[in-house]
C-alpha cells in the first residue's frame, strides 16, 4: 500500500538545503537546513505553524555534499553537527535554553582537524543507561584519509571526547575511506556505519562497519569495482542492517539488506534510470518496513517496501526537488522534508 502525503511550506525565504529531518517521540517534526550563505536554520512544528530560528553567526557551514546533522535527545532538545565554514573542523552543538557549540577534537580526542561526510546520533540509553543522550559521530578524516568514529562519553565523572576516537577503516594510499558515512544504533544499541571507500577513477565502493567488542567488522556491499554515493542507513532495526545508496554506474537507487540470522545479504533495486543527485534517505516504520525517499528527473519519490519484497513508489512532488530527508515517528506516521526551488517543504504521510 502506498503512502498518502499532505504537503506544506516550512520556509520560503531562499533555502539552500543540506537538511536533516527528525520526528520526536510525540510526532513533532524538527528540521535543520541552510541558507545560500551557509547560515544554519532550525525549525519545528508548533500547533498549526512552524517556529523558525537562525542559529548564531558563528554557526556557519560549508556547502557541498554534507548535510547539517540533527539529533533529538530524550528531553527533545536539538543537537547538531556541521562542518565549519572557516576551517573545515567538525562542530557539535546543543540547544539547552541557548545554543552552545564546540569543535570536535577528531585527532585522538585532543586536537580538531578537518572532517567531512559526517553523521551524528545520540545513544538511545535503553540498555546502557550511562550513555543515554551522548553524541556519537562518524566522519571522513581529512588529515588521515580514513573513516573515523568519535564519542563524547563519561570518564572520571564528566563527559569528554578525549580518548574516545577510533579508527574504523584506513586502507592506506592510494585508497581512501569514510565518504558519505551514515551512523546508526540498532535495537541492541550496536553501532553500524555505512560509507564508501575510494580509489580515484577506479571505484567508490559501499561498505558497512559494525562495532564489536574489540574491533570493527567491515564488509563490502557491492563488489570490488562498484561506484556509488550517498549512503543512508535505517536506525533501530532488530537483527537487520539496511542501507540505501545511489549506484552511479547503473543509475539506480539500491537498498542493501542483511538479515544477520539468515544470510546471504541481498541488493534490491528500488528505481532505475535515476540521474545523479538522488540523495536517497532510508527509514523504517515501527514494524520495520523500509521506506526510501529520493529525487529523480520527475521530482520527489517515496518508495515503501511491500510484504513480497517489491517497492511501491509514490510521487510526492513533480517539481524539481533536492535534499530529501525521511523519518518515521512511533505511531508509524512518515515525515519528510525537501527543497523545492529554494523553498523548504514538509509533508506527513500515512498508509
mmCIF file of C-alpha atoms in Angstrom:
data_model
loop_
_atom_site.group_PDB
_atom_site.id
_atom_site.type_symbol
_atom_site.label_atom_id
_atom_site.label_comp_id
_atom_site.label_asym_id
_atom_site.label_seq_id
_atom_site.Cartn_x
_atom_site.Cartn_y
_atom_site.Cartn_z
ATOM 1 C CA UNK A 1 0.000 0.000 0.000
ATOM 2 C CA UNK A 2 1.340 3.435 -0.928
ATOM 3 C CA UNK A 3 1.706 6.323 1.490
ATOM 4 C CA UNK A 4 -0.616 9.342 1.200
ATOM 5 C CA UNK A 5 1.086 12.656 1.977
ATOM 6 C CA UNK A 6 -0.103 16.145 2.872
ATOM 7 C CA UNK A 7 2.457 18.817 1.992
ATOM 8 C CA UNK A 8 3.062 22.351 3.303
ATOM 9 C CA UNK A 9 5.717 25.071 3.201
ATOM 10 C CA UNK A 10 8.149 25.466 6.109
ATOM 11 C CA UNK A 11 10.383 28.306 4.862
ATOM 12 C CA UNK A 12 10.057 30.228 1.597
ATOM 13 C CA UNK A 13 12.918 32.651 2.293
ATOM 14 C CA UNK A 14 15.626 31.278 -0.029
ATOM 15 C CA UNK A 15 16.786 27.886 1.229
ATOM 16 C CA UNK A 16 19.993 26.169 0.085
ATOM 17 C CA UNK A 17 19.408 22.680 1.535
ATOM 18 C CA UNK A 18 21.832 20.345 3.372
ATOM 19 C CA UNK A 19 18.870 19.431 5.545
ATOM 20 C CA UNK A 20 18.066 16.718 8.053
ATOM 21 C CA UNK A 21 14.598 15.982 9.406
ATOM 22 C CA UNK A 22 13.659 14.018 12.527
ATOM 23 C CA UNK A 23 10.370 13.331 14.270
ATOM 24 C CA UNK A 24 10.113 13.453 18.062
ATOM 25 C CA UNK A 25 8.532 10.706 20.153
ATOM 26 C CA UNK A 26 5.312 12.717 20.130
ATOM 27 C CA UNK A 27 5.357 13.065 16.342
ATOM 28 C CA UNK A 28 6.584 16.651 16.095
ATOM 29 C CA UNK A 29 8.809 17.258 13.033
ATOM 30 C CA UNK A 30 12.136 19.060 13.515
ATOM 31 C CA UNK A 31 14.447 20.085 10.675
ATOM 32 C CA UNK A 32 17.823 21.807 10.260
ATOM 33 C CA UNK A 33 18.886 23.323 6.953
ATOM 34 C CA UNK A 34 20.995 26.108 5.442
ATOM 35 C CA UNK A 35 20.611 29.417 3.681
ATOM 36 C CA UNK A 36 22.584 30.169 0.476
ATOM 37 C CA UNK A 37 25.269 31.887 2.605
ATOM 38 C CA UNK A 38 25.772 28.847 4.858
ATOM 39 C CA UNK A 39 23.796 30.132 7.856
ATOM 40 C CA UNK A 40 22.120 27.252 9.700
ATOM 41 C CA UNK A 41 18.397 27.409 10.436
ATOM 42 C CA UNK A 42 16.305 25.244 12.726
ATOM 43 C CA UNK A 43 12.531 24.803 12.565
ATOM 44 C CA UNK A 44 9.960 22.694 14.372
ATOM 45 C CA UNK A 45 6.194 22.383 14.177
ATOM 46 C CA UNK A 46 4.187 24.067 16.929
ATOM 47 C CA UNK A 47 0.416 23.994 16.814
ATOM 48 C CA UNK A 48 -0.655 24.749 13.272
ATOM 49 C CA UNK A 49 2.540 26.502 12.218
ATOM 50 C CA UNK A 50 6.307 26.393 12.227
ATOM 51 C CA UNK A 51 8.684 28.037 14.689
ATOM 52 C CA UNK A 52 11.906 29.040 12.923
ATOM 53 C CA UNK A 53 15.206 30.406 14.137
ATOM 54 C CA UNK A 54 18.578 31.139 12.634
ATOM 55 C CA UNK A 55 21.485 29.812 14.672
ATOM 56 C CA UNK A 56 24.112 32.291 15.929
ATOM 57 C CA UNK A 57 26.507 33.824 13.364
ATOM 58 C CA UNK A 58 29.362 31.526 14.423
ATOM 59 C CA UNK A 59 27.268 28.547 13.247
ATOM 60 C CA UNK A 60 28.012 28.739 9.546
ATOM 61 C CA UNK A 61 28.807 25.760 7.395
ATOM 62 C CA UNK A 62 30.296 24.990 4.018
ATOM 63 C CA UNK A 63 28.232 23.948 1.035
ATOM 64 C CA UNK A 64 28.733 20.732 -0.890
ATOM 65 C CA UNK A 65 27.599 17.220 -0.080
ATOM 66 C CA UNK A 66 27.470 17.454 3.727
ATOM 67 C CA UNK A 67 24.107 17.618 5.441
ATOM 68 C CA UNK A 68 23.807 19.504 8.699
ATOM 69 C CA UNK A 69 23.118 16.640 11.112
ATOM 70 C CA UNK A 70 20.292 16.779 13.657
ATOM 71 C CA UNK A 71 19.538 14.613 16.691
ATOM 72 C CA UNK A 72 16.888 14.907 19.427
ATOM 73 C CA UNK A 73 17.655 13.787 22.961
ATOM 74 C CA UNK A 74 15.240 12.242 25.487
ATOM 75 C CA UNK A 75 14.131 15.742 26.508
ATOM 76 C CA UNK A 76 13.588 16.647 22.828
ATOM 77 C CA UNK A 77 16.449 19.152 22.877
ATOM 78 C CA UNK A 78 18.070 19.523 19.437
ATOM 79 C CA UNK A 79 21.714 18.590 18.843
ATOM 80 C CA UNK A 80 23.518 19.452 15.596
ATOM 81 C CA UNK A 81 26.796 18.706 13.840
ATOM 82 C CA UNK A 82 28.225 20.590 10.891
ATOM 83 C CA UNK A 83 31.419 21.401 9.022
ATOM 84 C CA UNK A 84 32.738 24.826 9.982
ATOM 85 C CA UNK A 85 32.870 27.329 7.142
ATOM 86 C CA UNK A 86 36.205 28.826 8.273
ATOM 87 C CA UNK A 87 38.437 25.802 8.812
ATOM 88 C CA UNK A 88 36.532 22.597 7.868
ATOM 89 C CA UNK A 89 36.565 21.442 11.504
ATOM 90 C CA UNK A 90 33.681 19.309 12.758
ATOM 91 C CA UNK A 91 31.454 21.313 15.123
ATOM 92 C CA UNK A 92 28.924 19.892 17.584
ATOM 93 C CA UNK A 93 26.204 21.946 19.249
ATOM 94 C CA UNK A 94 23.198 21.565 21.537
ATOM 95 C CA UNK A 95 20.366 23.889 22.486
ATOM 96 C CA UNK A 96 19.753 23.966 26.239
ATOM 97 C CA UNK A 97 17.986 27.276 26.529
ATOM 98 C CA UNK A 98 20.652 28.815 24.297
ATOM 99 C CA UNK A 99 22.863 27.227 21.663
ATOM 100 C CA UNK A 100 26.363 26.134 22.676
ATOM 101 C CA UNK A 101 28.960 24.889 20.176
ATOM 102 C CA UNK A 102 32.346 23.213 20.367
ATOM 103 C CA UNK A 103 34.865 21.923 17.879
ATOM 104 C CA UNK A 104 35.110 18.143 17.970
ATOM 105 C CA UNK A 105 38.722 17.055 18.661
ATOM 106 C CA UNK A 106 38.940 14.495 15.877
ATOM 107 C CA UNK A 107 42.637 13.685 16.406
ATOM 108 C CA UNK A 108 42.783 11.397 19.433
ATOM 109 C CA UNK A 109 40.122 13.450 21.169
ATOM 110 C CA UNK A 110 42.712 16.202 21.675
ATOM 111 C CA UNK A 111 43.049 18.346 18.514
ATOM 112 C CA UNK A 112 40.414 19.349 15.942
ATOM 113 C CA UNK A 113 41.269 18.914 12.283
ATOM 114 C CA UNK A 114 39.360 18.926 9.026
ATOM 115 C CA UNK A 115 36.500 16.476 8.549
ATOM 116 C CA UNK A 116 33.678 15.865 6.106
ATOM 117 C CA UNK A 117 30.903 13.356 5.305
ATOM 118 C CA UNK A 118 29.924 13.048 8.970
ATOM 119 C CA UNK A 119 26.916 11.531 10.709
ATOM 120 C CA UNK A 120 25.542 12.209 14.218
ATOM 121 C CA UNK A 121 23.443 10.021 16.509
ATOM 122 C CA UNK A 122 22.690 10.147 20.228
ATOM 123 C CA UNK A 123 22.976 6.947 22.253
ATOM 124 C CA UNK A 124 19.468 5.567 22.957
ATOM 125 C CA UNK A 125 20.417 4.549 26.508
ATOM 126 C CA UNK A 126 17.717 1.921 26.848
ATOM 127 C CA UNK A 127 20.171 -0.862 27.681
ATOM 128 C CA UNK A 128 23.239 1.161 28.694
ATOM 129 C CA UNK A 129 21.640 3.978 30.666
ATOM 130 C CA UNK A 130 25.006 5.575 31.470
ATOM 131 C CA UNK A 131 25.439 6.516 27.802
ATOM 132 C CA UNK A 132 21.951 7.908 27.256
ATOM 133 C CA UNK A 133 21.894 11.006 25.010
ATOM 134 C CA UNK A 134 25.680 11.065 24.497
ATOM 135 C CA UNK A 135 26.755 12.179 20.989
ATOM 136 C CA UNK A 136 28.418 9.709 18.607
ATOM 137 C CA UNK A 137 29.796 10.701 15.208
ATOM 138 C CA UNK A 138 31.349 9.059 12.175
ATOM 139 C CA UNK A 139 33.367 11.150 9.721
ATOM 140 C CA UNK A 140 35.881 11.169 6.916
ATOM 141 C CA UNK A 141 39.164 12.408 8.373
ATOM 142 C CA UNK A 142 40.795 14.927 6.026
ATOM 143 C CA UNK A 143 44.144 14.783 7.853
ATOM 144 C CA UNK A 144 44.409 10.998 7.554
ATOM 145 C CA UNK A 145 42.236 9.695 4.671
ATOM 146 C CA UNK A 146 40.218 7.310 6.785
ATOM 147 C CA UNK A 147 36.823 6.584 8.314
ATOM 148 C CA UNK A 148 36.853 7.505 11.999
ATOM 149 C CA UNK A 149 34.427 7.464 14.906
ATOM 150 C CA UNK A 150 34.287 9.692 17.973
ATOM 151 C CA UNK A 151 32.007 9.906 21.013
ATOM 152 C CA UNK A 152 31.613 12.242 23.957
ATOM 153 C CA UNK A 153 31.107 9.818 26.821
ATOM 154 C CA UNK A 154 31.547 9.690 30.607
ATOM 155 C CA UNK A 155 35.029 9.378 32.078
ATOM 156 C CA UNK A 156 36.052 10.276 35.626
ATOM 157 C CA UNK A 157 32.655 11.794 36.297
ATOM 158 C CA UNK A 158 32.435 14.078 33.258
ATOM 159 C CA UNK A 159 31.680 13.878 29.546
ATOM 160 C CA UNK A 160 34.760 14.049 27.345
ATOM 161 C CA UNK A 161 35.884 13.439 23.762
ATOM 162 C CA UNK A 162 39.411 12.637 24.905
ATOM 163 C CA UNK A 163 40.398 9.050 24.304
ATOM 164 C CA UNK A 164 37.156 8.238 22.502
ATOM 165 C CA UNK A 165 38.334 8.463 18.882
ATOM 166 C CA UNK A 166 38.610 5.201 16.940
ATOM 167 C CA UNK A 167 39.993 4.389 13.515
ATOM 168 C CA UNK A 168 37.341 2.351 11.707
ATOM 169 C CA UNK A 169 38.801 1.883 8.224
ATOM 170 C CA UNK A 170 42.181 3.132 6.960
ATOM 171 C CA UNK A 171 43.043 1.260 3.748
ATOM 172 C CA UNK A 172 46.119 3.418 3.060
ATOM 173 C CA UNK A 173 47.420 5.236 -0.006
ATOM 174 C CA UNK A 174 46.213 5.358 -2.745
ATOM 175 C CA UNK A 175 42.879 4.379 -1.227
ATOM 176 C CA UNK A 176 40.516 6.495 0.842
ATOM 177 C CA UNK A 177 37.698 5.613 3.248
ATOM 178 C CA UNK A 178 34.776 7.187 5.047
ATOM 179 C CA UNK A 179 32.980 9.015 2.255
ATOM 180 C CA UNK A 180 29.250 9.747 2.724
ATOM 181 C CA UNK A 181 29.084 7.992 6.102
ATOM 182 C CA UNK A 182 25.816 7.163 7.881
ATOM 183 C CA UNK A 183 25.895 6.041 11.528
ATOM 184 C CA UNK A 184 23.032 4.320 13.381
ATOM 185 C CA UNK A 185 22.281 2.365 16.526
ATOM 186 C CA UNK A 186 20.299 -0.841 16.073
ATOM 187 C CA UNK A 187 17.750 -2.163 18.576
ATOM 188 C CA UNK A 188 20.582 -3.729 20.625
ATOM 189 C CA UNK A 189 22.466 -0.388 20.679
ATOM 190 C CA UNK A 190 25.184 -1.759 18.393
ATOM 191 C CA UNK A 191 26.735 0.882 16.133
ATOM 192 C CA UNK A 192 26.762 0.426 12.382
ATOM 193 C CA UNK A 193 28.364 2.786 9.869
ATOM 194 C CA UNK A 194 27.666 2.706 6.133
ATOM 195 C CA UNK A 195 30.178 4.526 3.938
ATOM 196 C CA UNK A 196 32.253 4.367 0.759
ATOM 197 C CA UNK A 197 35.920 3.707 0.236
ATOM 198 C CA UNK A 198 37.525 5.195 -2.813
ATOM 199 C CA UNK A 199 40.303 4.919 -5.335
ATOM 200 C CA UNK A 200 40.148 7.780 -7.797
ATOM 201 C CA UNK A 201 38.822 6.774 -11.236
ATOM 202 C CA UNK A 202 38.610 3.115 -10.184
ATOM 203 C CA UNK A 203 35.885 2.602 -7.577
ATOM 204 C CA UNK A 204 33.852 4.116 -4.786
ATOM 205 C CA UNK A 205 32.590 1.011 -3.059
ATOM 206 C CA UNK A 206 29.776 0.893 -0.478
ATOM 207 C CA UNK A 207 30.838 -0.755 2.781
ATOM 208 C CA UNK A 208 29.426 -1.495 6.232
ATOM 209 C CA UNK A 209 31.311 -1.438 9.531
ATOM 210 C CA UNK A 210 29.790 -2.955 12.682
ATOM 211 C CA UNK A 211 31.373 -2.139 16.031
ATOM 212 C CA UNK A 212 32.368 -5.211 18.015
ATOM 213 C CA UNK A 213 33.839 -5.610 21.480
ATOM 214 C CA UNK A 214 37.419 -5.418 20.222
ATOM 215 C CA UNK A 215 37.338 -4.307 16.573
ATOM 216 C CA UNK A 216 35.172 -3.105 13.723
ATOM 217 C CA UNK A 217 33.878 -5.823 11.377
ATOM 218 C CA UNK A 218 33.875 -4.460 7.815
ATOM 219 C CA UNK A 219 32.106 -5.791 4.735
ATOM 220 C CA UNK A 220 31.896 -4.779 1.068
ATOM 221 C CA UNK A 221 28.301 -4.431 -0.089
ATOM 222 C CA UNK A 222 28.516 -4.310 -3.857
ATOM 223 C CA UNK A 223 31.514 -5.943 -5.483
ATOM 224 C CA UNK A 224 35.100 -4.829 -5.798
ATOM 225 C CA UNK A 225 34.785 -2.169 -8.524
ATOM 226 C CA UNK A 226 31.392 -0.610 -7.764
ATOM 227 C CA UNK A 227 30.849 3.147 -7.876
ATOM 228 C CA UNK A 228 28.297 4.735 -5.568
ATOM 229 C CA UNK A 229 27.491 7.731 -3.394
ATOM 230 C CA UNK A 230 25.197 8.978 -0.623
ATOM 231 C CA UNK A 231 24.575 6.186 1.865
ATOM 232 C CA UNK A 232 21.641 6.288 4.262
ATOM 233 C CA UNK A 233 21.212 3.649 6.967
ATOM 234 C CA UNK A 234 17.915 2.868 8.728
ATOM 235 C CA UNK A 235 18.217 3.064 12.542
ATOM 236 C CA UNK A 236 16.656 0.914 15.232
ATOM 237 C CA UNK A 237 16.270 -2.359 13.316
ATOM 238 C CA UNK A 238 16.210 -5.753 15.039
ATOM 239 C CA UNK A 239 18.741 -8.268 13.697
ATOM 240 C CA UNK A 240 18.936 -6.499 10.360
ATOM 241 C CA UNK A 241 21.068 -3.950 8.538
ATOM 242 C CA UNK A 242 19.552 -1.859 5.748
ATOM 243 C CA UNK A 243 21.425 0.708 3.656
ATOM 244 C CA UNK A 244 20.277 2.779 0.702
ATOM 245 C CA UNK A 245 22.685 4.387 -1.753
ATOM 246 C CA UNK A 246 22.931 5.659 -5.298
ATOM 247 C CA UNK A 247 24.569 3.245 -7.760
ATOM 248 C CA UNK A 248 26.446 5.598 -10.083
ATOM 249 C CA UNK A 249 27.390 3.036 -12.730
ATOM 250 C CA UNK A 250 23.875 1.658 -13.166
ATOM 251 C CA UNK A 251 21.944 4.872 -12.343
ATOM 252 C CA UNK A 252 19.887 3.082 -9.733
ATOM 253 C CA UNK A 253 18.561 3.578 -6.230
ATOM 254 C CA UNK A 254 19.702 0.466 -4.376
ATOM 255 C CA UNK A 255 18.909 -0.871 -0.919
ATOM 256 C CA UNK A 256 21.252 -3.458 0.587
ATOM 257 C CA UNK A 257 19.611 -5.667 3.238
ATOM 258 C CA UNK A 258 21.235 -8.177 5.568
ATOM 259 C CA UNK A 259 19.282 -10.347 7.981
ATOM 260 C CA UNK A 260 22.025 -11.347 10.398
ATOM 261 C CA UNK A 261 20.457 -14.736 11.236
ATOM 262 C CA UNK A 262 19.601 -15.569 7.610
ATOM 263 C CA UNK A 263 22.497 -14.866 5.226
ATOM 264 C CA UNK A 264 23.278 -14.083 2.478
ATOM 265 C CA UNK A 265 22.658 -10.357 2.133
ATOM 266 C CA UNK A 266 20.806 -9.076 -0.906
ATOM 267 C CA UNK A 267 20.723 -5.957 -3.038
ATOM 268 C CA UNK A 268 17.312 -4.728 -4.134
ATOM 269 C CA UNK A 269 16.756 -2.153 -6.872
ATOM 270 C CA UNK A 270 14.178 0.484 -5.961
ATOM 271 C CA UNK A 271 14.388 2.567 -9.146
ATOM 272 C CA UNK A 272 16.389 2.711 -12.387
ATOM 273 C CA UNK A 273 17.301 5.465 -14.849
ATOM 274 C CA UNK A 274 17.821 7.878 -11.964
ATOM 275 C CA UNK A 275 20.206 10.805 -12.577
ATOM 276 C CA UNK A 276 22.916 11.749 -10.078
ATOM 277 C CA UNK A 277 21.866 13.914 -7.157
ATOM 278 C CA UNK A 278 19.190 11.483 -5.955
ATOM 279 C CA UNK A 279 20.439 11.548 -2.314
ATOM 280 C CA UNK A 280 18.300 8.627 -1.065
ATOM 281 C CA UNK A 281 17.082 8.807 2.545
ATOM 282 C CA UNK A 282 16.144 5.493 4.199
ATOM 283 C CA UNK A 283 13.904 4.982 7.222
ATOM 284 C CA UNK A 284 11.914 2.165 8.810
ATOM 285 C CA UNK A 285 8.377 2.048 10.187
ATOM 286 C CA UNK A 286 7.821 0.875 13.801
ATOM 287 C CA UNK A 287 7.109 -2.581 12.330
ATOM 288 C CA UNK A 288 10.451 -2.418 10.437
ATOM 289 C CA UNK A 289 9.090 -1.928 6.933
ATOM 290 C CA UNK A 290 11.612 0.001 4.883
ATOM 291 C CA UNK A 291 10.887 3.219 3.051
ATOM 292 C CA UNK A 292 13.245 5.330 0.942
ATOM 293 C CA UNK A 293 12.838 8.866 -0.400
ATOM 294 C CA UNK A 294 14.844 10.091 -3.387
ATOM 295 C CA UNK A 295 14.708 12.589 -6.235
ATOM 296 C CA UNK A 296 14.862 11.995 -9.954
ATOM 297 C CA UNK A 297 14.054 13.905 -13.131
ATOM 298 C CA UNK A 298 10.338 13.584 -12.346
ATOM 299 C CA UNK A 299 10.534 15.105 -8.866
ATOM 300 C CA UNK A 300 10.393 13.643 -5.368
ATOM 301 C CA UNK A 301 9.608 9.939 -4.951
ATOM 302 C CA UNK A 302 8.842 7.837 -1.877
ATOM 303 C CA UNK A 303 9.133 4.044 -2.154
ATOM 304 C CA UNK A 304 7.707 1.695 0.505
ATOM 305 C CA UNK A 305 8.838 -1.933 0.617
ATOM 306 C CA UNK A 306 5.910 -4.346 0.447
ATOM 307 C CA UNK A 307 5.457 -7.757 2.060
ATOM 308 C CA UNK A 308 6.523 -9.507 -1.172
ATOM 309 C CA UNK A 309 9.834 -7.588 -1.312
ATOM 310 C CA UNK A 310 8.771 -5.173 -4.050
ATOM 311 C CA UNK A 311 8.816 -1.378 -3.787
ATOM 312 C CA UNK A 312 5.634 0.681 -4.179
ATOM 313 C CA UNK A 313 6.614 4.136 -5.459
ATOM 314 C CA UNK A 314 4.619 7.321 -4.816
ATOM 315 C CA UNK A 315 5.347 10.677 -6.464
ATOM 316 C CA UNK A 316 5.163 13.389 -3.817
ATOM 317 C CA UNK A 317 6.315 16.444 -5.808
ATOM 318 C CA UNK A 318 6.563 16.710 -9.586
ATOM 319 C CA UNK A 319 8.672 19.892 -9.478
ATOM 320 C CA UNK A 320 12.454 19.927 -9.256
ATOM 321 C CA UNK A 321 13.370 18.646 -5.790
ATOM 322 C CA UNK A 322 16.544 18.221 -3.720
ATOM 323 C CA UNK A 323 17.862 17.078 -0.325
ATOM 324 C CA UNK A 324 15.045 14.694 0.744
ATOM 325 C CA UNK A 325 15.133 13.610 4.400
ATOM 326 C CA UNK A 326 12.719 10.956 5.692
ATOM 327 C CA UNK A 327 11.816 9.751 9.203
ATOM 328 C CA UNK A 328 9.050 7.820 10.977
ATOM 329 C CA UNK A 329 7.583 8.521 14.401
ATOM 330 C CA UNK A 330 6.442 5.909 16.917
ATOM 331 C CA UNK A 331 2.871 5.875 15.567
ATOM 332 C CA UNK A 332 4.007 4.895 12.078
ATOM 333 C CA UNK A 333 3.486 8.326 10.537
ATOM 334 C CA UNK A 334 6.032 9.262 7.879
ATOM 335 C CA UNK A 335 7.640 12.719 7.909
ATOM 336 C CA UNK A 336 9.649 14.114 5.016
ATOM 337 C CA UNK A 337 11.316 17.424 4.191
ATOM 338 C CA UNK A 338 12.905 18.554 0.936
ATOM 339 C CA UNK A 339 13.866 21.662 -1.048
ATOM 340 C CA UNK A 340 11.746 22.807 -3.973
ATOM 341 C CA UNK A 341 13.095 25.797 -5.907
ATOM 342 C CA UNK A 342 14.667 27.413 -2.864
ATOM 343 C CA UNK A 343 11.665 26.692 -0.619
ATOM 344 C CA UNK A 344 11.754 24.224 2.271
ATOM 345 C CA UNK A 345 8.793 21.850 2.043
ATOM 346 C CA UNK A 346 7.432 19.307 4.520
ATOM 347 C CA UNK A 347 4.857 16.517 4.327
ATOM 348 C CA UNK A 348 3.441 13.924 6.673
ATOM 349 C CA UNK A 349 2.117 10.650 5.337
ATOM 350 C CA UNK A 350 0.085 7.623 6.372
ATOM 351 C CA UNK A 351 -0.780 4.382 4.638
#
